[in-house]
Amino acid sequence: MKEIVTLDHGSGGLRTSELIEQVLLPAYGNAALNELGDGAVLSDLGGSPVFSTDSFVVTPWRFPGGNIGKLAVCGTINDVCMAGGEPKYLSLALILEEGFAMDDLREIVASAAETAKACGVQIVTGDTKVVERGHVDGIYINTAGIGVLRAHGLGRSAIRPGDAVLVSGSVGCHGAAVMMARGDIPCEGTLLSDCCPLHALSKAALDAGGVRILRDPTRGGVATTLNEFVEHGPFCIELEEDAIPVDPAVAAACDLLGLDPLYAACEGRMLAVVDPTCVDAVLSALHALPGGEGAVQIGRVTTARPGQVMLNAAFGSRILSKLTGAQLPRIC
Amino acid sequence: MKEIVTLDHGSGGLRTSELIEQVLLPAYGNAALNELGDGAVLSDLGGSPVFSTDSFVVTPWRFPGGNIGKLAVCGTINDVCMAGGEPKYLSLALILEEGFAMDDLREIVASAAETAKACGVQIVTGDTKVVERGHVDGIYINTAGIGVLRAHGLGRSAIRPGDAVLVSGSVGCHGAAVMMARGDIPCEGTLLSDCCPLHALSKAALDAGGVRILRDPTRGGVATTLNEFVEHGPFCIELEEDAIPVDPAVAAACDLLGLDPLYAACEGRMLAVVDPTCVDAVLSALHALPGGEGAVQIGRVTTARPGQVMLNAAFGSRILSKLTGAQLPRIC
């Protein structure tokens, strides 16, 4: 008989203990977690904490290039990295649907554990709730992350005219891959989510110097994230359409659905605004790392249209506003 | 027309920004959050971090004595406190159902903000996801918390024979109040959840000295939590049934449903195992504080039945095992 999650697994009693001891601890096990206290007691950080959280409700939970476990770990690690932190510790909280297959949970937990380990991050505390059949499509995950600040002064206020806008690779792959996994796209292909941790790329960029701000363009995509950099401020970002890397499979998928890759989510790409004198150093550092081979400058900061993002194309320019509809619900 | 949550509010685009700026920031606003970065950069903790998380799926989301917002803040603050930490910062992540009333969200957010403020805790980072109608019964919340360790060496391994077992007040109120709110109990009454933060009570107990371990008996109740203190170890906890405070309304509600108050969840009670020479000091400290007036010794640590919890009653003793079924799903 297929082993499944039952409401008992969320009771806080005996079956919850079994789930923790048989499924979660073997995957995540470390000294802080193994104490099984109400909270984990951690080593001194030796610096300012960076703290972030995200909940993940992606459907389907498994997609080409990853699953919700990998995504939940990458997502929060990346947010800590983008805020200038070196990620150290994660919490991981599961909301499971009664009847979810225990083997699927094991697959998800294994992906989460593997991803965290690859980044030198420990999953030190967690929680498991189970809700009745018909809720949550199997599984939702929340992660929160603690890092230690290694780059001071990052942020919108550091941006200056003349700065370069870089992206670490092609855009919109995660959104397109999830669409494909939903069956929304009638083609087969090699389209994979870009879901991956950005700890190495962000460290390399910061070490190279001149970074003003970092951000991973998740929901709302590149266009929305760049708007957040300049909105209500005195500067403009001008993008060169020809310079923006879009995978042909992503372009085709978006074309079929009438979507714009500039608004499609990435889950393993990094946008960086960089001092113009440091562009070569940052790009060289990124090119040397897996996942950064395609890093490229896509635009620059100007004063042309304060507070706005412009896309310069062969036949003129247009304004790229923030995403105004729910282009794709449940993409992460 | 009633203002409701739409899928657009979870898009990461314009409507998400509006929700953050119009509903969340006015309630939580603080310097770290207002930056709206991917993560919050915090001040140095000046000690070891204590880190905890919980997701909350309670149904209904509003119950006598609180709502899911207050509960989500209390729950994680209490976990940080029980691990020996002074709570400092919270993350708060919302998963909302399309169609949820914006006024209900405001009520929940206000409760969360008020509770955090009363504890001197800042909500510094967050996330908002929206899922389609028919999922999540309106709202789920995850919180994660960071505190700074103020009590070293708490834990199971500090427990010794002769230690006293204390509880800060009557047991099972939260579980009984949520049952009543579900309409499972056919009586009206003054039954209120005990949902409240334990930051002052836990600090008072630790300052008084002699504390071996602290825990709030949430899911699984007092019986399950005390089992976790002694299971697989050399010691036993013996409880005196007559000493355990149970509110008459809770006793009546549990009686009607065939439940045992010792397994019903508390969300604002503290269990403490304490050096026997410190019992009077700890109880005096608790009695002086709101919510601690009913603190009392309910048992002691012995070697009678290693690894087990015994309940001594007028007509003999019985073993109290861990909760073995899902007594009450979605209680927190």
XYZ file of C-alpha atoms in Angstrom:
664
model
C 0.000 0.000 0.000
C 1.256 3.440 -0.852
C 2.477 5.288 2.199
C 0.725 8.656 2.529
C 0.626 11.693 4.783
C -2.295 11.608 7.240
C -3.766 14.264 9.529
C -2.038 12.414 12.390
C 1.317 13.487 10.959
C 0.361 17.059 11.833
C -1.002 16.318 15.301
C 2.143 17.217 17.178
C 2.028 13.751 18.720
C 3.529 10.370 18.035
C 3.124 10.352 14.238
C 4.621 13.839 13.954
C 7.643 12.598 15.871
C 7.914 9.616 13.522
C 7.793 11.868 10.463
C 10.514 14.070 11.909
C 12.710 11.169 12.953
C 12.242 9.017 9.845
C 11.984 11.542 7.004
C 13.275 14.968 8.025
C 16.194 14.393 10.393
C 17.949 11.835 8.164
C 17.882 14.399 5.335
C 18.716 17.594 7.195
C 20.400 16.334 10.378
C 22.830 18.703 12.097
C 23.683 19.528 15.690
C 21.294 22.466 16.046
C 18.315 20.646 14.516
C 18.933 17.359 16.301
C 18.201 19.008 19.655
C 14.554 19.247 18.529
C 13.896 22.241 20.744
C 11.216 24.825 20.058
C 13.945 26.863 18.417
C 17.505 26.283 17.273
C 20.363 27.842 19.202
C 23.008 28.940 16.685
C 26.615 30.064 16.832
C 27.309 33.780 17.011
C 27.118 35.259 13.526
C 29.988 37.666 14.046
C 28.226 40.403 12.136
C 24.876 41.899 11.224
C 22.147 39.367 10.488
C 20.375 39.378 7.135
C 16.885 37.865 7.428
C 14.453 36.861 4.682
C 11.438 34.636 4.069
C 9.303 33.291 1.247
C 6.404 30.882 0.970
C 6.236 28.603 -2.056
C 2.961 27.452 -3.608
C 4.189 26.522 -7.076
C 2.020 24.219 -9.143
C 2.882 21.613 -10.177
C 5.298 20.931 -7.342
C 7.678 19.132 -9.687
C 8.816 20.945 -12.840
C 11.641 20.568 -15.399
C 14.802 21.581 -13.574
C 13.576 21.306 -10.005
C 10.817 20.862 -7.493
C 9.267 22.892 -4.687
C 11.925 21.707 -2.219
C 14.840 22.923 -4.321
C 12.927 26.105 -5.148
C 12.137 26.864 -1.491
C 15.785 26.558 -0.506
C 17.119 28.495 -3.522
C 14.509 31.212 -3.143
C 15.415 32.194 0.384
C 19.144 31.641 -0.023
C 18.988 33.951 -3.024
C 17.062 36.628 -1.149
C 19.678 36.599 1.618
C 22.445 36.809 -0.993
C 20.762 39.657 -2.874
C 20.549 41.642 0.355
C 24.330 41.346 0.681
C 24.342 38.422 3.088
C 26.251 35.168 3.219
C 23.512 32.591 3.875
C 24.063 30.409 6.948
C 20.842 28.948 8.336
C 17.379 28.077 7.071
C 14.063 27.213 8.643
C 11.793 24.993 6.575
C 8.076 24.676 7.311
C 5.816 22.233 5.472
C 2.060 22.505 4.946
C 0.992 19.125 3.586
C -2.276 17.859 2.189
C -3.711 14.719 3.760
C -3.053 11.930 1.279
C 0.179 13.351 -0.168
C 2.512 10.500 -1.118
C 5.287 9.968 1.403
C 7.701 9.106 -1.416
C 6.994 12.456 -3.068
C 7.673 14.173 0.251
C 10.961 12.264 0.500
C 11.917 13.449 -2.994
C 11.158 17.059 -2.090
C 12.967 16.885 1.247
C 15.993 15.288 -0.422
C 16.145 18.089 -3.006
C 15.910 20.726 -0.304
C 18.631 19.060 1.757
C 20.940 18.602 -1.247
C 20.554 22.224 -2.339
C 21.191 23.582 1.148
C 24.247 21.367 1.567
C 25.700 22.522 -1.733
C 25.544 26.099 -0.409
C 26.994 25.296 3.003
C 23.661 26.213 4.592
C 22.094 24.258 7.473
C 18.363 23.631 7.876
C 18.172 24.083 11.643
C 14.491 24.403 12.546
C 11.127 23.605 11.014
C 7.464 22.837 11.351
C 4.961 20.427 9.811
C 1.251 21.037 9.450
C -1.240 18.775 7.675
C -4.554 20.039 6.296
C -7.546 18.086 5.024
C -7.790 16.691 1.492
C -8.717 19.326 -1.073
C -6.433 22.000 0.315
C -2.971 23.131 -0.780
C -2.515 20.902 -3.908
C -0.223 18.564 -2.041
C 2.388 20.796 -0.506
C 3.298 24.375 0.343
C 6.680 25.256 1.845
C 7.899 28.290 3.718
C 11.569 28.940 4.270
C 13.204 31.714 6.243
C 16.909 32.358 6.129
C 19.584 33.978 8.222
C 22.849 35.189 6.767
C 25.631 37.449 7.868
C 26.065 40.758 6.087
C 29.187 40.941 3.956
C 28.413 43.948 1.778
C 27.375 47.198 3.416
C 25.501 49.981 1.664
C 23.788 48.028 -1.098
C 20.464 49.481 -2.145
C 18.514 51.791 -4.391
C 20.142 54.854 -2.875
C 23.582 53.710 -4.086
C 22.560 53.812 -7.766
C 24.170 56.579 -9.903
C 23.731 57.743 -13.510
C 26.183 55.950 -15.753
C 25.994 52.719 -13.763
C 25.724 49.514 -15.784
C 22.856 47.040 -15.488
C 23.972 43.405 -15.723
C 22.133 40.099 -15.780
C 23.806 36.777 -14.965
C 22.099 34.749 -17.696
C 19.067 34.321 -19.948
C 15.749 35.508 -18.577
C 12.311 33.968 -17.945
C 13.305 30.279 -17.915
C 11.589 29.425 -14.627
C 8.252 30.905 -15.613
C 8.333 29.215 -19.001
C 9.350 25.832 -17.548
C 6.516 25.870 -14.999
C 4.049 26.782 -17.728
C 5.283 23.825 -19.738
C 4.960 21.515 -16.744
C 1.332 22.609 -16.343
C 0.590 21.509 -19.838
C -0.094 25.076 -20.866
C 2.481 24.723 -23.619
C 1.692 22.200 -26.332
C 5.326 21.509 -27.232
C 7.995 19.234 -25.881
C 11.462 20.639 -25.462
C 14.541 21.045 -23.402
C 13.176 23.990 -21.497
C 14.456 23.845 -17.900
C 13.837 26.158 -14.996
C 16.847 28.275 -14.079
C 16.147 27.460 -10.414
C 19.537 27.485 -8.674
C 21.310 29.105 -5.744
C 23.100 32.402 -6.363
C 25.493 32.258 -3.417
C 28.623 31.855 -5.515
C 27.660 34.386 -8.205
C 26.660 37.055 -5.699
C 29.863 36.574 -3.711
C 31.939 36.820 -6.889
C 30.198 40.033 -7.942
C 30.619 41.615 -4.514
C 34.269 40.575 -4.334
C 34.899 42.108 -7.766
C 33.660 45.451 -6.436
C 31.468 48.349 -7.499
C 28.112 46.659 -6.925
C 25.282 49.124 -6.083
C 22.384 46.702 -5.750
C 21.612 43.045 -6.418
C 18.235 41.449 -6.972
C 16.890 38.175 -8.381
C 14.004 38.864 -10.770
C 11.434 36.340 -9.550
C 7.684 37.129 -9.714
C 7.153 40.013 -12.109
C 10.428 39.262 -13.883
C 13.230 41.569 -15.003
C 10.907 44.437 -15.934
C 9.218 44.614 -12.533
C 12.448 44.276 -10.563
C 14.194 47.033 -12.495
C 11.186 49.287 -11.934
C 11.644 48.772 -8.196
C 15.222 50.018 -8.547
C 14.212 53.402 -9.967
C 10.537 54.089 -9.095
C 9.858 57.390 -7.321
C 13.540 58.290 -7.812
C 15.507 60.671 -10.039
C 17.009 58.072 -12.367
C 15.963 55.948 -15.306
C 17.084 52.525 -16.466
C 17.504 52.152 -20.218
C 17.672 48.587 -21.498
C 18.940 47.548 -24.930
C 16.547 44.925 -26.243
C 19.166 43.261 -28.425
C 21.429 42.750 -25.425
C 18.927 40.871 -23.260
C 19.557 37.118 -23.416
C 16.388 35.103 -24.022
C 16.601 31.374 -24.657
C 14.876 30.513 -27.981
C 12.707 27.891 -26.244
C 11.589 30.498 -23.687
C 10.877 32.998 -26.433
C 8.803 30.421 -28.310
C 6.867 29.393 -25.211
C 6.103 32.991 -24.272
C 5.131 33.773 -27.826
C 2.572 30.961 -27.870
C 0.956 32.256 -24.673
C 1.186 35.949 -25.462
C 3.541 36.573 -22.555
C 6.638 38.721 -22.406
C 9.854 37.033 -21.222
C 10.803 40.289 -19.496
C 7.895 39.704 -17.084
C 8.439 35.951 -16.651
C 9.973 34.754 -13.394
C 13.601 33.729 -13.012
C 14.662 31.707 -9.950
C 18.401 31.539 -10.532
C 19.319 34.771 -12.250
C 20.835 37.888 -10.736
C 20.416 41.503 -11.748
C 23.238 43.797 -10.686
C 23.689 47.542 -10.997
C 27.414 48.199 -11.087
C 29.840 51.114 -11.147
C 30.794 51.516 -14.855
C 34.497 51.183 -14.052
C 33.890 47.735 -12.523
C 31.794 46.140 -15.270
C 34.644 44.140 -16.803
C 35.802 42.859 -13.432
C 32.300 41.791 -12.380
C 31.511 40.132 -15.722
C 34.849 38.277 -15.717
C 34.180 37.014 -12.214
C 30.705 35.813 -13.202
C 31.862 34.185 -16.449
C 34.266 32.028 -14.459
C 31.474 30.381 -12.480
C 28.816 27.775 -13.343
C 25.570 29.596 -14.075
C 27.356 32.851 -14.842
C 28.761 32.006 -18.277
C 26.067 34.064 -19.969
C 26.401 37.180 -17.819
C 26.107 40.346 -19.859
C 25.397 44.056 -19.664
C 21.812 44.791 -20.724
C 21.479 48.483 -19.999
C 22.518 51.484 -17.984
C 21.286 54.082 -15.545
C 20.493 57.483 -17.062
C 18.425 60.537 -16.228
C 16.295 60.351 -19.399
C 12.921 59.553 -17.776
C 13.182 59.702 -14.001
C 11.510 56.770 -12.206
C 10.981 54.719 -15.353
C 12.458 51.770 -17.217
C 12.877 52.196 -20.993
C 13.414 49.455 -23.549
C 15.403 50.666 -26.556
C 14.731 48.531 -29.636
C 15.657 48.731 -33.292
C 12.567 50.744 -34.153
C 12.265 53.002 -31.115
C 11.879 52.954 -27.355
C 9.029 52.053 -25.054
C 8.317 52.239 -21.367
C 8.434 48.979 -19.410
C 6.065 49.355 -16.484
C 5.709 47.049 -13.513
C 3.697 43.904 -14.069
C 0.067 44.979 -13.819
C -1.803 41.664 -13.880
C -1.202 38.231 -12.448
C 0.693 37.047 -15.494
C 1.121 33.607 -13.999
C -0.331 32.670 -10.623
C 1.469 30.082 -8.466
C 4.770 30.351 -10.354
C 6.788 30.072 -7.135
C -18.339 46.820 -3.255
C -16.412 44.710 -0.779
C -12.684 44.974 -1.313
C -11.150 41.528 -1.751
C -7.797 39.885 -2.342
C -7.223 38.960 -5.992
C -4.625 36.803 -7.703
C -3.017 40.066 -8.858
C -2.101 40.819 -5.247
C 0.261 37.850 -5.403
C 1.740 38.650 -8.804
C 4.830 40.392 -7.504
C 3.843 43.378 -9.618
C 1.926 46.588 -9.143
C -0.940 45.225 -7.026
C 1.502 43.416 -4.724
C 3.293 46.714 -4.177
C -0.026 48.390 -3.384
C -0.922 45.715 -0.837
C 2.461 46.114 0.827
C 2.329 49.893 0.841
C -1.328 50.286 1.850
C -1.937 47.396 4.244
C 1.312 45.908 5.536
C 3.766 48.793 5.918
C 1.358 51.062 7.831
C 0.839 48.252 10.365
C 4.372 46.919 10.727
C 6.515 49.805 9.518
C 10.076 50.002 10.831
C 13.429 50.962 9.391
C 14.512 47.468 8.365
C 11.192 46.607 6.690
C 10.754 49.962 4.987
C 13.833 49.296 2.834
C 11.768 46.631 1.025
C 14.848 44.688 0.076
C 14.879 40.973 -0.614
C 15.949 40.564 2.989
C 16.187 42.761 6.063
C 19.576 43.868 7.326
C 19.460 43.855 11.138
C 21.610 45.209 13.930
C 24.206 42.908 15.444
C 22.549 40.627 17.972
C 25.446 40.706 20.418
C 25.018 37.038 21.210
C 23.981 33.659 19.878
C 20.903 33.699 17.637
C 17.868 31.611 18.524
C 15.839 30.768 15.414
C 12.377 29.249 15.136
C 9.464 28.932 12.711
C 5.833 27.812 12.608
C 3.104 27.825 9.999
C -0.456 28.505 11.116
C -3.490 26.946 9.443
C -6.025 27.323 12.256
C -9.688 27.116 11.331
C -11.639 29.276 11.815
C -9.093 32.061 11.501
C -10.907 34.114 14.161
C -11.629 32.468 17.535
C -12.575 33.675 21.038
C -9.471 35.326 22.405
C -7.583 35.890 19.193
C -7.114 35.332 15.495
C -4.529 33.770 13.210
C -2.463 36.982 13.183
C -2.095 37.171 16.947
C -1.547 33.410 17.078
C 1.175 33.472 14.418
C 3.118 36.156 16.278
C 2.640 34.590 19.726
C 3.506 31.130 18.464
C 6.932 31.998 17.146
C 7.757 34.501 19.879
C 6.937 31.779 22.386
C 9.103 29.215 20.631
C 12.049 31.609 20.708
C 11.403 32.301 24.406
C 11.096 28.611 25.278
C 14.483 27.967 23.656
C 15.987 30.525 26.045
C 15.972 33.456 23.639
C 14.871 37.046 23.919
C 12.759 37.559 20.767
C 13.860 40.434 18.524
C 12.719 40.046 14.929
C 9.983 38.253 13.027
C 9.309 37.413 9.414
C 5.651 37.099 8.449
C 4.549 35.369 5.256
C 0.938 35.309 4.082
C -0.721 32.722 1.853
C -4.097 34.202 0.933
C -7.108 32.788 -0.859
C -8.404 34.752 -3.836
C -11.557 36.495 -2.625
C -10.489 36.896 1.006
C -11.957 40.113 2.402
C -9.410 42.920 2.615
C -10.988 44.121 5.874
C -10.435 40.702 7.421
C -6.829 40.842 6.293
C -6.504 44.269 7.902
C -7.906 42.907 11.160
C -5.419 40.035 11.131
C -2.471 42.244 10.237
C -3.432 44.718 12.973
C -3.536 41.937 15.574
C -0.165 40.651 14.470
C 1.351 44.129 14.588
C -0.131 44.941 17.998
C 1.081 41.671 19.516
C 4.590 42.087 18.152
C 4.765 45.666 19.368
C 3.665 44.672 22.871
C 6.645 42.317 22.990
C 9.156 44.797 21.586
C 9.537 42.628 18.489
C 9.808 44.027 14.950
C 8.294 42.406 11.861
C 11.152 43.083 9.460
C 10.572 40.942 6.378
C 7.708 39.102 4.731
C 6.083 37.600 1.695
C 2.606 37.454 0.172
C 1.262 34.688 -2.050
C -2.273 34.379 -3.363
C -3.788 31.060 -4.454
C -6.989 30.342 -6.339
C -10.413 30.202 -4.675
C -11.058 26.932 -2.887
C -7.623 26.667 -1.326
C -6.389 27.521 2.159
C -9.716 28.523 3.815
C -8.881 32.187 3.499
C -5.474 32.521 5.041
C -2.403 30.653 6.229
C 0.485 32.451 7.931
C 4.083 31.486 8.519
C 6.265 33.333 10.962
C 9.939 32.818 11.697
C 11.670 34.504 14.588
C 15.144 35.520 15.642
C 16.087 36.096 19.251
C 19.274 36.392 21.206
C 20.146 33.637 23.660
C 19.929 34.720 27.289
C 19.869 31.324 29.026
C 22.557 28.777 28.231
C 22.268 25.077 28.897
C 18.474 24.685 28.824
C 17.317 21.322 27.603
C 16.354 17.740 28.332
C 19.837 16.873 29.455
C 19.644 19.405 32.324
C 16.690 17.605 33.963
C 17.443 15.848 37.304
C 15.419 13.613 39.668
C 13.709 15.723 42.303
C 13.122 18.637 39.898
C 9.704 20.274 40.039
C 7.323 20.505 37.054
C 5.459 23.817 36.885
C 2.747 25.181 34.624
C 2.015 28.903 34.273
C -1.799 28.577 34.191
C -4.793 26.397 33.359
C -4.413 23.958 30.503
C -6.212 23.262 27.217
C -7.951 26.624 26.765
C -6.802 27.259 23.193
C -7.901 23.870 21.929
C -11.277 24.162 23.627
C -11.856 27.732 22.393
C -11.119 26.809 18.765
C -13.439 23.827 19.022
C -16.144 26.137 20.289
C -15.545 28.580 17.466
C -15.983 25.735 14.979
C -19.409 25.055 16.350
C -18.287 21.664 17.569
C -19.468 22.628 21.063
C -23.170 23.250 21.461
C -22.795 25.608 24.411
C -22.166 29.302 24.743
C -19.745 30.453 27.366
C -16.835 32.597 28.370
C -14.270 30.171 27.059
C -11.318 32.116 25.633
C -8.122 30.916 24.021
C -5.061 31.386 26.231
C -3.239 32.714 23.137
C -0.671 35.218 24.415
C 3.028 35.936 24.296
C 5.247 34.335 26.946
C 8.174 36.755 26.723
C 7.642 38.283 30.175
C 6.865 35.017 31.955
C 9.824 33.188 30.472
C 12.187 36.043 31.318
C 10.883 36.122 34.897
C 11.365 32.371 35.307
C 14.884 32.473 33.899
C 15.814 35.462 36.051
C 14.529 33.656 39.150
C 16.958 30.824 38.423
C 17.088 27.053 38.450
C 15.209 26.494 35.184
C 16.176 23.231 33.400
C 13.856 23.422 30.408
C 10.922 25.510 29.161
C 8.254 24.538 26.642
C 4.826 25.756 25.602
C 2.451 22.801 25.283
C 0.823 23.522 21.917
C -0.272 20.679 19.625
C -0.475 17.483 21.670
C -0.880 19.436 24.884
C 0.766 19.034 28.271
C 0.887 15.249 28.102
C 2.750 15.141 24.782
C 5.211 17.904 25.704
C 6.143 16.298 29.010
C 6.685 13.003 27.205
C 9.220 14.780 24.992
C 11.094 15.858 28.111
C 11.691 12.290 29.351
C 11.303 9.876 26.409
C 14.237 7.530 25.793
C 15.845 8.904 28.987
C 16.454 7.612 32.526
C 13.833 9.734 34.273
C 10.085 9.813 34.779
C 7.676 12.694 35.277
C 4.959 12.095 37.857
C 1.996 14.464 37.714
C -0.555 14.950 40.473
C -3.961 15.085 38.818
C -5.470 17.230 41.579
C -2.777 19.869 41.103
C -3.312 20.430 37.379
C -5.405 23.566 36.778
C -8.253 23.004 34.315
C -10.828 25.715 33.741
C -14.351 24.329 34.370
C -15.505 25.528 30.931
C -12.584 23.705 29.305
C -13.323 20.575 31.314
C -16.969 20.713 30.268
C -16.136 21.279 26.607
C -13.617 18.441 26.553
C -16.066 16.168 28.367
C -18.722 16.754 25.727
C -16.319 15.805 22.965
C -14.626 12.923 24.747
C -11.287 14.737 24.732
C -8.720 15.009 27.496
C -7.616 18.545 28.481
C -4.108 17.201 29.036
C -3.882 16.655 25.262
C -5.587 19.901 24.233
C -3.397 22.692 22.878
C -2.328 25.727 24.896
C -0.958 28.789 23.058
C -0.017 30.948 26.041
C 1.026 28.540 28.760
C 4.527 27.589 29.807
C 5.782 24.326 31.248
C 8.981 24.608 33.275
C 11.133 21.973 34.919
C 12.898 23.668 37.803
C 15.513 22.903 40.458
C 13.491 22.064 43.606
C 15.293 24.733 45.635
C 14.098 27.403 43.176
C 10.409 26.520 42.957
C 9.229 29.237 45.345
C 11.302 31.912 43.644
C 10.072 30.959 40.162
C 6.424 30.714 41.235
C 6.608 34.075 43.038
C 8.075 35.693 39.945
C 5.350 34.228 37.735
C 2.518 35.135 40.134
C 3.563 38.789 39.917
C 2.923 38.950 36.172
C -0.251 39.078 34.061
C -0.934 35.561 32.787
C 1.141 33.965 35.531
C -1.249 34.389 38.454
C -2.266 30.740 38.242
C 1.235 29.260 38.048
C 1.543 26.108 40.107
C 3.617 22.968 40.595
C 1.909 19.990 38.975
C 4.484 17.244 39.393
C 8.091 16.226 39.755
C 10.877 14.298 38.115
C 11.501 10.832 39.553
C 13.108 7.572 38.491
C 9.934 5.491 38.950
C 9.315 4.587 35.288
C 12.185 5.765 33.112
C 11.070 7.500 29.913
C 7.423 7.776 30.916
C 4.915 10.304 32.233
C 2.656 9.075 35.084
C -0.561 10.662 36.260
C -1.209 10.042 39.965
C -4.903 10.316 40.816
C -6.994 9.598 43.872
C -7.609 5.992 42.858
C -4.246 5.054 41.363
C -1.774 5.984 38.652
C -1.795 5.664 34.893
C 0.664 6.211 32.104
C 0.163 9.319 29.948
C 1.551 8.534 26.508
C 2.160 10.940 23.657
C -0.865 11.931 21.630
C -1.450 9.038 19.232
C -4.168 10.411 16.937
C -4.941 13.782 15.402
C -7.087 14.856 18.320
C -7.877 18.148 16.633
C -6.613 19.001 13.161
C -5.947 22.655 12.294
C -5.850 23.821 15.920
C -2.947 26.190 15.226
